[in-house]
Amino acid sequence: MLPFLRLGPFTLQTPGLALLVGVWVGSALAEKEAARLRLIANDIYNLIFYGLVAGIIGARLAYAIQYASAYFANPLSLFALTPSTLSPNAGLVIGIAVAVLFGRRKKLPLRPTLDALAPGLAAFMIAFAVAHFLGGDAFGAPAQLPWAIYLWDDYRHPSQLYQAVAAAIILVVVWRHLLGHPGGGINFLLVVGLSAAARVFLEAFRGDSVIWSGGFRAAQIIGVLVLAASMWLIRVWTRPALATEVIS
């Protein structure tokens, strides 16, 4: 793993750098997809920007509230560029809320906007997996395989790379519109559903799984629920199109 990269007197945190690259590439792909769907690309970029900034600030503040005593002792640490000192769930909720408010203000159509975001989300998922690999997070279960990596005192599945490959396949599917009708919101649901399906399958190779009572892996249960919800929405959103085809 390579959590830090030294460039002269500077030390860069490679997981954070990978996430920044993911945001940049994802935003660029979202803008291109917005143009293909005849949306205003600048509005899509601003939606991502405001949602991301609000999410990061919210995630940091939520984490700071949780560990208030440490931040009172050292207030400047509130501005540290450390991804591990964020509250992901709080940041996700706040970021989505701000993005929704911005989209409503700009009167962006829901389904085309979601489809414009789909390839960017898939690209970010690749960067997210790479960030985990660089930081040694989301590590795999012990394995004796030719491609196993040595991490945390044992040879393990490169589960982060498995996830990166899955995300890359999902990106190809949505970028080429292999399974969805552009602008109908289906490609976004495919990113969510296929990502959930990949997590359900790849969780078996993880060594850091949260186990619930009964021996069930929490991520697999949540993944199955997200996959089911995505499939239901795909069915609902494609039903009018199917009806139109039958009538015609």
XYZ file of N, CA, C and O in Angstrom, residues 30-151:
488
model
N -19.709 13.446 -16.490
C -21.087 13.900 -16.286
C -21.418 15.071 -17.208
O -22.524 15.138 -17.760
N -20.472 15.981 -17.388
C -20.705 17.105 -18.293
C -20.882 16.628 -19.734
O -21.764 17.115 -20.453
N -20.064 15.672 -20.142
C -20.193 15.138 -21.507
C -21.525 14.426 -21.698
O -22.185 14.564 -22.730
N -21.917 13.664 -20.681
C -23.201 12.966 -20.775
C -24.352 13.961 -20.775
O -25.357 13.752 -21.471
N -24.222 15.040 -20.014
C -25.259 16.070 -20.007
C -25.425 16.675 -21.401
O -26.554 16.914 -21.859
N -24.304 16.905 -22.083
C -24.373 17.451 -23.442
C -25.051 16.461 -24.386
O -25.844 16.857 -25.251
N -24.760 15.168 -24.212
C -25.393 14.150 -25.047
C -26.896 14.103 -24.817
O -27.671 13.790 -25.730
N -27.319 14.405 -23.598
C -28.736 14.375 -23.255
C -29.403 15.744 -23.434
O -30.543 15.930 -23.022
N -28.653 16.690 -24.010
C -29.166 18.029 -24.293
C -29.569 18.782 -23.031
O -30.555 19.525 -23.008
N -28.779 18.572 -21.989
C -28.921 19.354 -20.774
C -27.836 20.425 -20.753
O -26.877 20.362 -21.518
N -27.997 21.408 -19.869
C -26.974 22.447 -19.726
C -25.841 21.872 -18.890
O -26.011 21.609 -17.685
N -24.701 21.651 -19.524
C -23.586 20.981 -18.850
C -23.121 21.758 -17.624
O -22.744 21.162 -16.609
N -23.162 23.078 -17.686
C -22.699 23.888 -16.572
C -23.592 23.693 -15.336
O -23.108 23.717 -14.197
N -24.887 23.485 -15.565
C -25.786 23.232 -14.441
C -25.449 21.906 -13.764
O -25.494 21.801 -12.530
N -25.125 20.902 -14.549
C -24.757 19.597 -13.989
C -23.453 19.716 -13.210
O -23.314 19.157 -12.109
N -22.498 20.469 -13.757
C -21.228 20.671 -13.049
C -21.459 21.377 -11.713
O -20.909 20.974 -10.677
N -22.282 22.425 -11.729
C -22.544 23.162 -10.492
C -23.300 22.314 -9.479
O -23.065 22.419 -8.274
N -24.202 21.468 -9.951
C -24.919 20.567 -9.057
C -23.935 19.653 -8.333
O -24.030 19.451 -7.117
N -22.975 19.097 -9.087
C -21.956 18.232 -8.479
C -21.094 19.035 -7.514
O -20.806 18.589 -6.396
N -20.693 20.228 -7.944
C -19.784 21.046 -7.134
C -20.413 21.423 -5.798
O -19.822 21.218 -4.733
N -21.631 21.974 -5.846
C -22.269 22.410 -4.605
C -22.596 21.224 -3.705
O -22.451 21.297 -2.478
N -23.060 20.143 -4.304
C -23.356 18.951 -3.509
C -22.117 18.393 -2.859
O -22.132 17.979 -1.690
N -20.996 18.390 -3.614
C -19.745 17.853 -3.080
C -19.203 18.728 -1.951
O -18.820 18.215 -0.889
N -19.172 20.035 -2.174
C -18.661 20.949 -1.143
C -19.510 20.861 0.126
O -18.984 20.763 1.244
N -20.821 20.874 -0.042
C -21.704 20.783 1.119
C -21.525 19.449 1.831
O -21.533 19.391 3.076
N -21.353 18.374 1.054
C -21.164 17.058 1.651
C -19.883 16.965 2.452
O -19.865 16.404 3.557
N -18.792 17.525 1.918
C -17.511 17.479 2.627
C -17.568 18.308 3.906
O -17.129 17.865 4.975
N -18.121 19.516 3.798
C -18.228 20.367 4.986
C -19.128 19.711 6.037
O -18.804 19.674 7.234
N -20.252 19.178 5.590
C -21.156 18.516 6.514
C -20.539 17.293 7.162
O -20.724 17.054 8.364
N -19.784 16.507 6.359
C -19.137 15.310 6.904
C -18.078 15.677 7.936
O -17.949 15.017 8.975
N -17.329 16.749 7.673
C -16.305 17.178 8.631
C -16.947 17.727 9.909
O -16.496 17.411 11.026
N -17.988 18.531 9.775
C -18.643 19.097 10.958
C -19.302 18.001 11.798
O -19.252 18.041 13.034
N -19.911 17.030 11.123
C -20.536 15.933 11.863
C -19.490 15.136 12.632
O -19.716 14.730 13.781
N -18.345 14.912 12.003
C -17.261 14.196 12.687
C -16.715 15.022 13.845
O -16.427 14.487 14.925
N -16.598 16.327 13.634
C -16.087 17.212 14.684
C -17.027 17.261 15.884
O -16.585 17.306 17.035
N -18.334 17.240 15.619
C -19.299 17.217 16.718
C -19.179 15.911 17.507
O -19.270 15.899 18.744
N -18.945 14.832 16.781
C -18.814 13.525 17.445
C -17.585 13.467 18.344
O -17.595 12.820 19.389
N -16.513 14.140 17.911
C -15.265 14.160 18.696
C -14.929 15.608 19.066
O -13.825 16.092 18.796
N -15.889 16.276 19.674
C -15.767 17.701 19.950
C -14.584 18.033 20.842
O -13.900 19.043 20.636
N -14.298 17.198 21.834
C -13.218 17.503 22.780
C -11.870 17.589 22.080
O -11.048 18.464 22.392
N -11.640 16.701 21.104
C -10.370 16.718 20.378
C -10.230 17.981 19.535
O -9.144 18.564 19.430
N -11.329 18.440 18.944
C -11.265 19.634 18.098
C -11.226 20.914 18.916
O -10.688 21.922 18.462
N -11.798 20.885 20.115
C -11.651 22.052 20.999
C -10.196 22.223 21.412
O -9.696 23.348 21.542
N -9.499 21.110 21.607
C -8.087 21.169 21.993
C -7.210 21.636 20.846
O -6.185 22.298 21.050
N -7.620 21.314 19.600
C -6.823 21.700 18.428
C -7.770 22.115 17.300
O -8.035 21.336 16.384
N -8.314 23.347 17.341
C -9.315 23.779 16.354
C -8.816 23.746 14.913
O -9.602 23.508 13.993
N -7.520 23.980 14.702
C -6.996 24.012 13.341
C -7.076 22.652 12.648
O -7.047 22.572 11.418
N -7.176 21.580 13.425
C -7.288 20.247 12.824
C -8.602 20.077 12.069
O -8.759 19.135 11.296
N -9.531 20.999 12.286
C -10.793 20.970 11.552
C -10.563 21.143 10.050
O -11.366 20.697 9.230
N -9.438 21.770 9.682
C -9.141 22.043 8.271
C -8.127 21.052 7.685
O -7.655 21.258 6.575
N -7.815 20.003 8.434
C -6.849 19.015 7.944
C -7.442 18.235 6.773
O -8.632 17.888 6.766
N -6.599 17.971 5.766
C -7.035 17.228 4.582
C -6.893 15.730 4.840
O -6.076 15.042 4.232
N -7.732 15.224 5.735
C -7.661 13.822 6.130
C -9.012 13.158 5.876
O -9.987 13.427 6.591
N -9.129 12.299 4.860
C -10.417 11.666 4.549
C -10.987 10.837 5.688
O -12.203 10.694 5.803
N -10.119 10.295 6.546
C -10.603 9.436 7.621
C -11.323 10.211 8.719
O -12.021 9.610 9.545
N -11.164 11.542 8.746
C -11.839 12.356 9.767
C -13.107 12.989 9.193
O -13.369 14.184 9.353
N -13.873 12.176 8.492
C -15.147 12.602 7.930
C -16.223 11.613 8.367
O -15.943 10.441 8.615
N -17.441 12.087 8.442
C -18.584 11.221 8.724
C -19.304 10.972 7.406
O -20.096 11.821 6.959
N -19.041 9.834 6.738
C -19.560 9.606 5.381
C -21.079 9.674 5.278
O -21.609 10.259 4.337
N -21.780 9.071 6.225
C -23.245 9.039 6.140
C -23.838 10.441 6.219
O -24.723 10.796 5.436
N -23.343 11.234 7.172
C -23.843 12.606 7.297
C -23.505 13.421 6.051
O -24.337 14.184 5.542
N -22.285 13.261 5.542
C -21.887 13.987 4.338
C -22.729 13.615 3.149
O -23.098 14.476 2.330
N -23.061 12.320 3.019
C -23.874 11.858 1.888
C -25.267 12.479 1.938
O -25.775 12.977 0.927
N -25.875 12.465 3.109
C -27.227 13.024 3.249
C -27.236 14.526 2.955
O -28.087 15.023 2.206
N -26.273 15.235 3.518
C -26.215 16.685 3.320
C -25.902 17.018 1.864
O -26.519 17.921 1.272
N -24.957 16.303 1.276
C -24.605 16.563 -0.113
C -25.774 16.324 -1.065
O -26.029 17.125 -1.971
N -26.488 15.216 -0.857
C -27.644 14.918 -1.710
C -28.728 15.976 -1.526
O -29.350 16.423 -2.500
N -28.953 16.401 -0.277
C -29.982 17.409 -0.014
C -29.681 18.715 -0.735
O -30.567 19.322 -1.358
N -28.414 19.143 -0.682
C -28.031 20.389 -1.361
C -28.144 20.226 -2.875
O -28.617 21.139 -3.581
N -27.730 19.077 -3.397
C -27.828 18.840 -4.842
C -29.283 18.848 -5.294
O -29.611 19.402 -6.353
N -30.167 18.255 -4.511
C -31.598 18.245 -4.852
C -32.162 19.658 -4.844
O -32.909 20.057 -5.759
N -31.804 20.432 -3.840
C -32.281 21.820 -3.774
C -31.783 22.628 -4.973
O -32.535 23.425 -5.552
N -30.521 22.419 -5.349
C -29.978 23.133 -6.504
C -30.706 22.704 -7.781
O -31.047 23.550 -8.627
N -30.937 21.396 -7.925
C -31.633 20.905 -9.108
C -33.046 21.446 -9.214
O -33.512 21.800 -10.310
N -33.743 21.548 -8.094
C -35.094 22.107 -8.097
C -35.065 23.597 -8.448
O -35.938 24.094 -9.164
N -34.048 24.277 -7.932
C -33.938 25.715 -8.220
C -33.691 25.958 -9.710
O -34.239 26.904 -10.296
N -32.889 25.091 -10.316
C -32.591 25.222 -11.740
C -33.616 24.513 -12.620
O -33.506 24.539 -13.853
N -34.595 23.872 -11.976
C -35.651 23.148 -12.688
C -35.078 22.095 -13.631
O -35.509 21.946 -14.780
N -34.099 21.351 -13.112
C -33.503 20.276 -13.894
C -34.442 19.076 -13.917
O -34.960 18.677 -12.868
N -34.675 18.460 -15.066
C -35.534 17.268 -15.131
C -34.870 16.101 -14.396
O -33.669 15.854 -14.555
N -35.648 15.388 -13.598
C -35.092 14.378 -12.699
C -34.358 13.259 -13.428
O -33.164 13.035 -13.208
N -35.045 12.562 -14.307
C -34.450 11.358 -14.897
C -33.264 11.664 -15.817
O -32.227 10.996 -15.720
N -33.378 12.646 -16.716
C -32.192 12.977 -17.513
C -31.009 13.433 -16.665
O -29.853 13.115 -16.972
N -31.296 14.172 -15.579
C -30.215 14.619 -14.705
C -29.537 13.428 -14.048
O -28.301 13.361 -13.956
N -30.318 12.473 -13.578
C -29.743 11.265 -12.972
C -28.890 10.507 -13.977
O -27.798 10.017 -13.648
N -29.375 10.399 -15.213
C -28.602 9.696 -16.236
C -27.321 10.446 -16.578
O -26.305 9.829 -16.918
N -27.365 11.768 -16.521
C -26.149 12.545 -16.763
C -25.107 12.272 -15.681
O -23.896 12.256 -15.947
N -25.568 12.044 -14.458
C -24.654 11.786 -13.351
C -24.135 10.351 -13.341
O -23.124 10.065 -12.684
N -24.807 9.445 -14.045
C -24.492 8.016 -13.953
C -23.038 7.670 -14.270
O -22.370 7.000 -13.469
N -22.489 8.083 -15.431
C -21.090 7.714 -15.707
C -20.107 8.343 -14.739
O -19.081 7.738 -14.403
N -20.411 9.558 -14.273
C -19.537 10.194 -13.285
C -19.511 9.429 -11.983
O -18.457 9.275 -11.356
N -20.681 8.929 -11.565
C -20.753 8.140 -10.339
C -19.964 6.847 -10.483
O -19.239 6.446 -9.561
N -20.092 6.197 -11.639
C -19.349 4.962 -11.861
C -17.844 5.206 -11.852
O -17.069 4.418 -11.287
N -17.410 6.309 -12.470
C -15.978 6.635 -12.476
C -15.484 6.925 -11.069
O -14.372 6.524 -10.687
N -16.305 7.610 -10.268
C -15.902 7.898 -8.895
C -15.788 6.615 -8.078
O -14.930 6.507 -7.201
N -16.634 5.638 -8.369
C -16.558 4.370 -7.658
C -15.234 3.654 -7.934
O -14.691 2.968 -7.062
N -14.704 3.821 -9.133
C -13.375 3.267 -9.434
C -12.330 3.941 -8.560
O -11.492 3.282 -7.929
N -12.373 5.275 -8.513
C -11.411 6.021 -7.697
C -11.565 5.679 -6.220
O -10.574 5.619 -5.479
N -12.791 5.458 -5.776
C -13.051 5.111 -4.378
C -12.375 3.786 -4.030
O -11.756 3.653 -2.965
N -12.470 2.819 -4.941
C -11.817 1.525 -4.713
C -10.301 1.666 -4.713
O -9.601 1.045 -3.896
N -9.775 2.483 -5.621
C -8.323 2.709 -5.674
C -7.848 3.399 -4.398
O -6.779 3.068 -3.861
N -8.637 4.342 -3.890
C -8.283 5.020 -2.635
C -8.209 4.027 -1.483
O -7.306 4.100 -0.638
N -9.133 3.095 -1.448
C -9.093 2.056 -0.426
C -7.840 1.193 -0.572
O -7.203 0.827 0.427
N -7.486 0.885 -1.812
C -6.296 0.069 -2.050
C -5.037 0.787 -1.576
O -4.178 0.194 -0.918
N -4.936 2.064 -1.892
C -3.754 2.834 -1.505
C -3.651 2.997 0.011
O -2.557 2.995 0.572
N -4.801 3.130 0.664
C -4.799 3.334 2.107
C -4.837 2.056 2.918
O -4.712 2.099 4.143
N -5.041 0.913 2.253
C -5.117 -0.351 2.974
C -6.464 -0.592 3.629
O -6.590 -1.501 4.460
N -7.476 0.199 3.268
C -8.818 0.014 3.826
C -9.592 -1.008 2.998
O -9.190 -1.374 1.898
N -10.758 -1.423 3.536
C -11.611 -2.396 2.840
C -10.803 -3.603 2.378
O -10.952 -4.078 1.261
N -9.949 -4.093 3.268
C -8.999 -5.158 2.893
C -9.703 -6.505 2.749
O -10.814 -6.719 3.247
N -9.022 -7.400 2.052
C -9.600 -8.691 1.740
C -9.351 -9.740 2.808
O -8.551 -9.552 3.727
N -10.042 -10.858 2.654
C -9.866 -11.988 3.562
C -8.547 -12.698 3.228
O -8.034 -12.600 2.113
N -7.969 -13.414 4.189
C -6.741 -14.170 3.913
C -6.932 -15.143 2.755
O -7.979 -15.777 2.621
N -5.922 -15.244 1.895
C -6.008 -16.114 0.720
C -4.611 -16.524 0.287
O -3.661 -15.753 0.405
N -4.495 -17.754 -0.195
C -3.251 -18.255 -0.770
C -3.448 -18.394 -2.274
O -3.761 -19.467 -2.789
N -3.305 -17.281 -2.963
C -3.521 -17.224 -4.400
C -2.349 -16.510 -5.054
O -1.676 -15.689 -4.418
N -2.088 -16.783 -6.342
C -0.956 -16.118 -7.011
C -1.074 -14.598 -7.013
O -0.065 -13.898 -7.036
N -2.300 -14.083 -7.017
C -2.487 -12.632 -7.071
C -2.794 -12.016 -5.694
O -3.178 -10.853 -5.604
N -2.646 -12.796 -4.639
C -2.877 -12.262 -3.294
C -1.840 -11.183 -2.976
O -0.713 -11.210 -3.482
N -2.220 -10.231 -2.134
C -1.313 -9.149 -1.733
C -1.039 -9.269 -0.236
O -1.894 -9.724 0.532
N 0.151 -8.865 0.156
C 0.518 -8.941 1.572
C 0.095 -7.661 2.269
O 0.550 -6.565 1.945
N -0.811 -7.798 3.218
C -1.365 -6.637 3.901
C -1.814 -7.047 5.296
O -2.460 -8.090 5.467
